[in-house]
Short mmCIF file of C-alpha atoms in Angstrom, two decimals:
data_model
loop_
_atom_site.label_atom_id
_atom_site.label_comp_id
_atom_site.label_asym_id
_atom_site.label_seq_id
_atom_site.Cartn_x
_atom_site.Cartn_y
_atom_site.Cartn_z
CA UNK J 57 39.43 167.77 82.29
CA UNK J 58 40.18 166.44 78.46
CA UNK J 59 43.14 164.94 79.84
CA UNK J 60 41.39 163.03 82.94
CA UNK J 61 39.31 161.60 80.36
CA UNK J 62 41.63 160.21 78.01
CA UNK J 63 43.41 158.52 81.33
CA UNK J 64 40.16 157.09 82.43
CA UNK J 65 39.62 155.85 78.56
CA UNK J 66 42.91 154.40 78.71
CA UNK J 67 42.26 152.88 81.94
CA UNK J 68 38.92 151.31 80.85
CA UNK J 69 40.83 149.67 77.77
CA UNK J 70 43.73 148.59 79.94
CA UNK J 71 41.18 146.86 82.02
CA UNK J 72 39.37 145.54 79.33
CA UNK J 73 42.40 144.31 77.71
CA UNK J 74 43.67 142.80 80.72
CA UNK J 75 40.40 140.77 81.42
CA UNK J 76 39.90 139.93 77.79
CA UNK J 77 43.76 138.10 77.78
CA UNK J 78 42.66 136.54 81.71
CA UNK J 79 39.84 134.73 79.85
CA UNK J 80 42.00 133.53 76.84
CA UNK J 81 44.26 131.56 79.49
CA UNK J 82 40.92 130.31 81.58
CA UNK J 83 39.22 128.79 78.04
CA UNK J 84 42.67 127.54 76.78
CA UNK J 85 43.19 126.12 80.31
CA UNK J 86 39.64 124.42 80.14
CA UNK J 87 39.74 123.28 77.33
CA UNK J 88 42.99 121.59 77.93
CA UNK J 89 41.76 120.12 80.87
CA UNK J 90 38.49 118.93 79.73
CA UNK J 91 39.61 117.55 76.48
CA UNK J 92 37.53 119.99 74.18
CA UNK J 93 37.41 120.11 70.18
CA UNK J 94 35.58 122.14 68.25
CA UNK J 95 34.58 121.04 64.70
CA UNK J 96 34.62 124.59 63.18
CA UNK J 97 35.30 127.91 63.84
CA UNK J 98 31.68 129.25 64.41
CA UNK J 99 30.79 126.27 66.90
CA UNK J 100 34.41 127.49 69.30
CA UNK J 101 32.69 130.72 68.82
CA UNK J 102 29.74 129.71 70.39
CA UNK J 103 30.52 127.13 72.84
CA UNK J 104 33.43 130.40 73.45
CA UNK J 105 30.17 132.86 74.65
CA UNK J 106 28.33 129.83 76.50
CA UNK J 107 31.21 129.04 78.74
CA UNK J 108 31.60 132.88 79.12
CA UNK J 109 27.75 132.82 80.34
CA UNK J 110 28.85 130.13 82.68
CA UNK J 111 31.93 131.72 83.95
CA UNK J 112 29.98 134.77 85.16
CA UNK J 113 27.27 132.60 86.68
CA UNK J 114 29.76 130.73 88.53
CA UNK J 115 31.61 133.70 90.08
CA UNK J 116 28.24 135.67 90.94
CA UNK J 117 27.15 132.92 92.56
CA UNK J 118 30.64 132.17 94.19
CA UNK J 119 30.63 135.59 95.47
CA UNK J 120 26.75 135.29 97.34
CA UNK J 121 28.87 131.90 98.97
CA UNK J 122 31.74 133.94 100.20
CA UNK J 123 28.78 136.08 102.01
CA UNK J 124 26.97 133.58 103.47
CA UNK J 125 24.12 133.45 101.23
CA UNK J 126 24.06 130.32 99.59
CA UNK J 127 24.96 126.56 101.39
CA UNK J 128 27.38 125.41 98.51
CA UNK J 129 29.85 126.57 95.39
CA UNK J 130 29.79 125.91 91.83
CA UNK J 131 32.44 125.36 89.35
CA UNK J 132 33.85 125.61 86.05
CA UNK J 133 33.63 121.73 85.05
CA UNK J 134 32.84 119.99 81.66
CA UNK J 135 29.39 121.32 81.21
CA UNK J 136 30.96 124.82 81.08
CA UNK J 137 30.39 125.23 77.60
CA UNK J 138 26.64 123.94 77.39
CA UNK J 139 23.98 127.02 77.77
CA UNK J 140 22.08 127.37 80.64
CA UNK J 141 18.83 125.73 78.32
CA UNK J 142 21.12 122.78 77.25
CA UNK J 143 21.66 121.93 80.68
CA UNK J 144 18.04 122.39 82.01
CA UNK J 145 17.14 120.51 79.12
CA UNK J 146 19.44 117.16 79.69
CA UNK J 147 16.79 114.39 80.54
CA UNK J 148 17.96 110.41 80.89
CA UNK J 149 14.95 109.25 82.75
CA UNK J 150 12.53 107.69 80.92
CA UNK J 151 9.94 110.04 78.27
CA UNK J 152 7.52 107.21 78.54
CA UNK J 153 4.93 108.32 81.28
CA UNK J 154 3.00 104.91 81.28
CA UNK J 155 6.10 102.56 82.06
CA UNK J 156 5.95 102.61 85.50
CA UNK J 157 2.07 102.72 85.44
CA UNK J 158 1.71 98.83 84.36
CA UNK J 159 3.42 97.42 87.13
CA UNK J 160 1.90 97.02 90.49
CA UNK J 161 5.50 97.60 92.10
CA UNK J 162 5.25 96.92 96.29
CA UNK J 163 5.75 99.63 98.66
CA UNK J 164 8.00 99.72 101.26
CA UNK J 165 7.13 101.70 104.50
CA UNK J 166 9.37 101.53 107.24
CA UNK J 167 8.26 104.78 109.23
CA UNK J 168 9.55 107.66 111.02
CA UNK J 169 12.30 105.16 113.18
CA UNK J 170 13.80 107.46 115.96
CA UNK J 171 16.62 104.81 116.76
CA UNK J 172 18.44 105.52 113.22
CA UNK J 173 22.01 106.63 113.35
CA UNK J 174 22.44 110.22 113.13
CA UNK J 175 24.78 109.86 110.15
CA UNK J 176 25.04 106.73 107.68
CA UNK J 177 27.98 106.73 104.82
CA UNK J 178 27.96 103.43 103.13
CA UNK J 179 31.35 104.59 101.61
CA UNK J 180 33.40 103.32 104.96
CA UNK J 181 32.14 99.79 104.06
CA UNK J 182 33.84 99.63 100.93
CA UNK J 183 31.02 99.09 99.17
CA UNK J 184 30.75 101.50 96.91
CA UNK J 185 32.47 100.98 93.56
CA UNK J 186 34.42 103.63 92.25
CA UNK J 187 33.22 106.65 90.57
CA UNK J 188 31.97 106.14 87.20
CA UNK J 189 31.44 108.08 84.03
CA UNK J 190 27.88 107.90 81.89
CA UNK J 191 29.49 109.80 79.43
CA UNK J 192 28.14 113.36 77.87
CA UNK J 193 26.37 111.34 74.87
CA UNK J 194 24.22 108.31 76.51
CA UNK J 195 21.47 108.88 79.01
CA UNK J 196 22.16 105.81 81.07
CA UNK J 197 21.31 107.00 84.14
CA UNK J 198 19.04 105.32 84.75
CA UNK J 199 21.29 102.13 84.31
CA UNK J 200 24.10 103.39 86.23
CA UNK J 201 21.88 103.95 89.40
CA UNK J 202 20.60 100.42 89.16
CA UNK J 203 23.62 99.05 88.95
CA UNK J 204 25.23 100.92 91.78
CA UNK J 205 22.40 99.97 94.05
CA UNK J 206 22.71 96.40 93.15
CA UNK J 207 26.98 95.91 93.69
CA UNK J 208 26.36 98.16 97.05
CA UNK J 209 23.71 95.44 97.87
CA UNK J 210 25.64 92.05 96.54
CA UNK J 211 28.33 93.63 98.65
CA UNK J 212 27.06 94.33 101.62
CA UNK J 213 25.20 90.62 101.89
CA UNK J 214 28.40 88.92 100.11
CA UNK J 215 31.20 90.99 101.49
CA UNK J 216 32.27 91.07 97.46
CA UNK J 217 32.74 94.21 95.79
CA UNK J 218 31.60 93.01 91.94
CA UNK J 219 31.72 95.79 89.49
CA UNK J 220 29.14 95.16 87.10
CA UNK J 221 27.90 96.11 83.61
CA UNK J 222 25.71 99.03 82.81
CA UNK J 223 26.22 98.40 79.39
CA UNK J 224 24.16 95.00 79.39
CA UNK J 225 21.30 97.46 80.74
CA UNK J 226 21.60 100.12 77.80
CA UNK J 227 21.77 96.98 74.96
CA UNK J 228 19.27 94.57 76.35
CA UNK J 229 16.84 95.84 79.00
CA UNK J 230 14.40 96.47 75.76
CA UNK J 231 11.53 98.33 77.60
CA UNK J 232 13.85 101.15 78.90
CA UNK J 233 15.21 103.13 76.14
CA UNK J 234 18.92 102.70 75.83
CA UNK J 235 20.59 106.09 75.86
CA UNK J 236 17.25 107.78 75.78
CA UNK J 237 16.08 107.17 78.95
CA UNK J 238 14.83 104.47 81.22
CA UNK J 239 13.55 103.68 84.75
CA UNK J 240 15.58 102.22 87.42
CA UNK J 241 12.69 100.36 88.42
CA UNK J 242 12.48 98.74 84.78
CA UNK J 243 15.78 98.15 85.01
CA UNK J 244 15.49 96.42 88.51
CA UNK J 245 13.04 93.91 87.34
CA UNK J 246 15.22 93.13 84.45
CA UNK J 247 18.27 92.31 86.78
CA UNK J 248 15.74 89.98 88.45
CA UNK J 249 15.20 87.78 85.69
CA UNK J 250 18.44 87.98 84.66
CA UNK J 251 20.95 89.02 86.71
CA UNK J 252 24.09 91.01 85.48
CA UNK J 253 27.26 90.38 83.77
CA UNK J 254 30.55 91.74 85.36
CA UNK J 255 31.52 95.10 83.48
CA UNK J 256 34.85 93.36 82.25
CA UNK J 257 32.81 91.22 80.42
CA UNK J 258 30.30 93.90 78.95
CA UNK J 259 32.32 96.68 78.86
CA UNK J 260 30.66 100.57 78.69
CA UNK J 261 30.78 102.05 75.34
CA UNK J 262 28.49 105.46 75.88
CA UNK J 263 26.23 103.96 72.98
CA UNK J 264 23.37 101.20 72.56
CA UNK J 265 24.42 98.54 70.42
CA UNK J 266 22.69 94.89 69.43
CA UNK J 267 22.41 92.76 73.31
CA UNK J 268 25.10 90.65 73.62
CA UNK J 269 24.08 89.45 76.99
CA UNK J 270 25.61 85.54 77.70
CA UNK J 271 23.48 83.91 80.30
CA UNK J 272 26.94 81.62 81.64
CA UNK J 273 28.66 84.68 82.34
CA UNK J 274 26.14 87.18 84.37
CA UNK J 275 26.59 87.16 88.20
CA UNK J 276 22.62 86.08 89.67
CA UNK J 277 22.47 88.45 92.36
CA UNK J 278 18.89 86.48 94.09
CA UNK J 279 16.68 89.55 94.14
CA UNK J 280 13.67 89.15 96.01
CA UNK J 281 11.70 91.74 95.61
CA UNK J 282 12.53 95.39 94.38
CA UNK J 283 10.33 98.41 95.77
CA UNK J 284 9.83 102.21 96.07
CA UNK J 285 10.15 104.20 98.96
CA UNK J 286 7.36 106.74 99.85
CA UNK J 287 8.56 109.96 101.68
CA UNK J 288 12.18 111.13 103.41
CA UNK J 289 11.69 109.12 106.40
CA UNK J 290 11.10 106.01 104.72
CA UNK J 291 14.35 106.25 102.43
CA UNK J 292 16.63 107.42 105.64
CA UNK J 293 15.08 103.95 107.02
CA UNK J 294 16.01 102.03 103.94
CA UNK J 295 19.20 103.73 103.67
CA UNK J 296 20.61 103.35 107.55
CA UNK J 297 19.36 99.37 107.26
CA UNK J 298 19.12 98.21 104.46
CA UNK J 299 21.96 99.97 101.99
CA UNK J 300 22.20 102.59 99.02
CA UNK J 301 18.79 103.31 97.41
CA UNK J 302 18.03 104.72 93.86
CA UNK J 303 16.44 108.37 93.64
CA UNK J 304 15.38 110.44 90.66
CA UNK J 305 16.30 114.14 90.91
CA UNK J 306 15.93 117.44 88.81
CA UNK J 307 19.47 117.82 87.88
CA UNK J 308 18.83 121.14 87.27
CA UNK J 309 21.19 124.09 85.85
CA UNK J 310 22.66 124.92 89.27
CA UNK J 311 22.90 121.36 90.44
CA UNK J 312 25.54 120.31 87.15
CA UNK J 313 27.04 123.59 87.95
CA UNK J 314 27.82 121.81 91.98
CA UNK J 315 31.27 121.99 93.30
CA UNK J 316 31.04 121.48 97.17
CA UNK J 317 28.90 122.05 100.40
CA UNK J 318 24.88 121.45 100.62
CA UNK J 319 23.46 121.93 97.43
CA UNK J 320 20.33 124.05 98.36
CA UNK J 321 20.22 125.53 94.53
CA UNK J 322 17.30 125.98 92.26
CA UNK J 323 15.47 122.84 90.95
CA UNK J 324 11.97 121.80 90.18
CA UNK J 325 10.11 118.64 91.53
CA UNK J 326 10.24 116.80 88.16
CA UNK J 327 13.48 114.16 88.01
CA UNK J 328 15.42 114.36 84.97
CA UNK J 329 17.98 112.13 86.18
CA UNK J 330 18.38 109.22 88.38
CA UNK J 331 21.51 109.21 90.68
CA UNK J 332 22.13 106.86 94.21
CA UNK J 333 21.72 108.01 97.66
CA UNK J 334 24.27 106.53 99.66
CA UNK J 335 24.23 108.20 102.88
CA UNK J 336 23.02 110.85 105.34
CA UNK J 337 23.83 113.31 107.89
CA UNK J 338 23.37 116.45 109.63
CA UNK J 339 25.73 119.78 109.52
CA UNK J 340 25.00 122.32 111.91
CA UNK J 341 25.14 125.82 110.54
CA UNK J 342 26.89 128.55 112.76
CA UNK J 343 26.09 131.56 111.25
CA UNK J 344 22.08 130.55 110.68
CA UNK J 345 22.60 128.99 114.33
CA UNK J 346 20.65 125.77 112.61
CA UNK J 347 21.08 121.81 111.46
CA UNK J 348 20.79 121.32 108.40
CA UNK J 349 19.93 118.08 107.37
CA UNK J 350 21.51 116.35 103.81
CA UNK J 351 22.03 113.29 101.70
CA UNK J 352 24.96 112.35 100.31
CA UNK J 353 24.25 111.62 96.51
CA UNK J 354 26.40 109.65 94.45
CA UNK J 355 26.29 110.47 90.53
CA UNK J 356 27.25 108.90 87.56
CA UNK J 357 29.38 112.21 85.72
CA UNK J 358 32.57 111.06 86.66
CA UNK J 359 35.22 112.19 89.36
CA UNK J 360 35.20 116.10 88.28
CA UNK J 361 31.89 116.37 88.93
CA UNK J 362 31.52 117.65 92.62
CA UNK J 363 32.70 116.22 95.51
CA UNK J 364 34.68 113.64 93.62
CA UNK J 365 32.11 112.52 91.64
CA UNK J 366 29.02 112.92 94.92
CA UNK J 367 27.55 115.57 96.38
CA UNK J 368 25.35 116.72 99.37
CA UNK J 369 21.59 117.73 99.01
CA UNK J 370 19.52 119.21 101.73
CA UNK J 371 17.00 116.68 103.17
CA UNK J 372 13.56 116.65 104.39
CA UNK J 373 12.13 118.97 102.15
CA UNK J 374 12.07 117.28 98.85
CA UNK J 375 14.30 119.15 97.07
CA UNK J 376 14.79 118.80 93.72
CA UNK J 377 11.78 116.02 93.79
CA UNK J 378 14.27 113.34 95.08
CA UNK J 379 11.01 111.42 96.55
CA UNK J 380 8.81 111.02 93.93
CA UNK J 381 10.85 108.14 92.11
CA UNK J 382 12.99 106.31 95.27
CA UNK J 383 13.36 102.39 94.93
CA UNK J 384 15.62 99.80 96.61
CA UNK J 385 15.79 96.05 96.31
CA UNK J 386 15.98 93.20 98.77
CA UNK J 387 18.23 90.14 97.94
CA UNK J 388 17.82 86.80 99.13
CA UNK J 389 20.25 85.89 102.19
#
């Protein structure tokens, strides 16, 4: 009996040993990949037990995947080492509640339109920029979604795929909030009156610095109106006929966490972030026997994030609030 136990003991150390030198590769490995520096010893320490939080989130969560009880997967990217109440805590829409409030901003209904296209992915008209990268410092957002809705658009009337500057948004467009937070609403009545330089010319730098904004060089995209979007029928409409459309979301601690599949994760109703939606579709579920209905979201967190840099959301039941801030714009032809 003595001697069982010491085996067992040794056992449990070997074990312990064994996992503890499995985890030393995996941070070493992240933080190779993900660039990561640590200023001193105690903050590796404790960005060291946050990623370890994460780790075992992620493979918990994994596992309920692998058993059919959850629609998607999460991963070990570049918010890794954040806590779980850094990340629910991330905000880069505006803080100002009355912003919106003083405009009388039109509506757009379109209605429940049964002769939409099953599936819409603006990505097969190449016009969709590439991926791009806010940055973990700047909560631009808000900027990035405006811009993305407004190249899709250019394109898509223009057959011209302009990449365009989100910077000239974070410097200039004074009643958002730079990397604090803005509207993409805001931010589509400044493109109005002043239309957008290319991002060559106004190049990102992940902080707000004094406008530099040259009227010669911006591109003047003709909007004609810019409006929100009441209720998941009315943004499929917009979507299918009209092109990408901005949406605010709770990017929530689960959603930052998304790898791949239908995000379906825990979220509240109040947006945090502002992201494009530039598609839709329907995946039919064998072992639930049951369609499940999505949006294809791009964000602004780079290629590493999710589906290279997008990700699916279940649609038609507001998840994650995604219809309480929708907004597209119509350019003159």
């Amino acid at each position: 009996m003595h001697l069982d136990k010491q085996l067992w003991t040794l056992s449990a150390i070997i074990i312990c040993a064994s996992a503890t030198h499995f985890l030393n590769q995996e941070w070493s490995a992240w933080k190779s990949k993900y660039e990561k520096k640590y200023v001193t010893v105690q903050e590796e320490l404790f960005r060291r037990k946050a990623w370890e939080d994460t780790w075992n989130k992620v493979q918990k969560h994994n596992q309920l995947f692998e058993q059919g009880l959850t629609k998607y997967t999460m991963a070990m990217n570049h918010f890794a080492d954040m806590t779980s109440e850094e990340r629910s805590s991330r905000n880069c829409l505006s803080s100002k509640k009355n912003l919106s409030s003083k405009k009388n901003i039109p509506v757009q209904v379109h209605g429940k339109n049964l002769n939409l296209p099953d599936s819409v992915d603006w990505r097969d008209s190449k016009c969709v920029t590439k991926i791009k990268n806010q940055g973990g410092f700047c909560g631009s957002c808000w900027a990035f979604a405006t811009v993305g809705v407004i190249e899709s658009h250019y394109c898509i009337q223009n057959k011209e795929l302009l990449v365009l500057s989100e910077q000239q948004l974070v410097d200039c467009d004074h009643v958002d909030e730079g990397c604090c937070g803005g509207l993409p609403t805001n931010a589509l009545e400044y493109v109005t009156h002043h239309g957008v330089m290319l991002a060559k010319d106004y190049e990102y730098s992940e902080k707000k610095y004094t406008c530099l904004y040259k009227p010669d060089n911006a591109v003047t995209v003709n909007v004609s109106k810019y409006y929100v979007l009441p209720g998941e029928d009315n943004m499929a409409s917009s979507v299918a006929l009209d092109g990408p459309i901005t949406v605010g979301i709770d990017a929530s601690d689960d959603f930052q966490m998304f790898n791949d599949g239908i995000f379906v994760g825990d979220c509240s109703e109040e947006p945090n972030h502002a992201v494009i939606i530039v598609g839709y579709g329907t995946e039919h579920d064998e072992e639930e026997d049951e369609d499940i209905d999505y949006w294809i979201i791009r964000n602004s967190w780079g290629e590493e994030w999710g589906e290279k840099g997008y990700a699916k959301m279940r649609r038609n039941v507001n998840l994650c609030g995604i219809t309480s801030m929708a907004a597209s714009v119509d350019l003159v032809h």
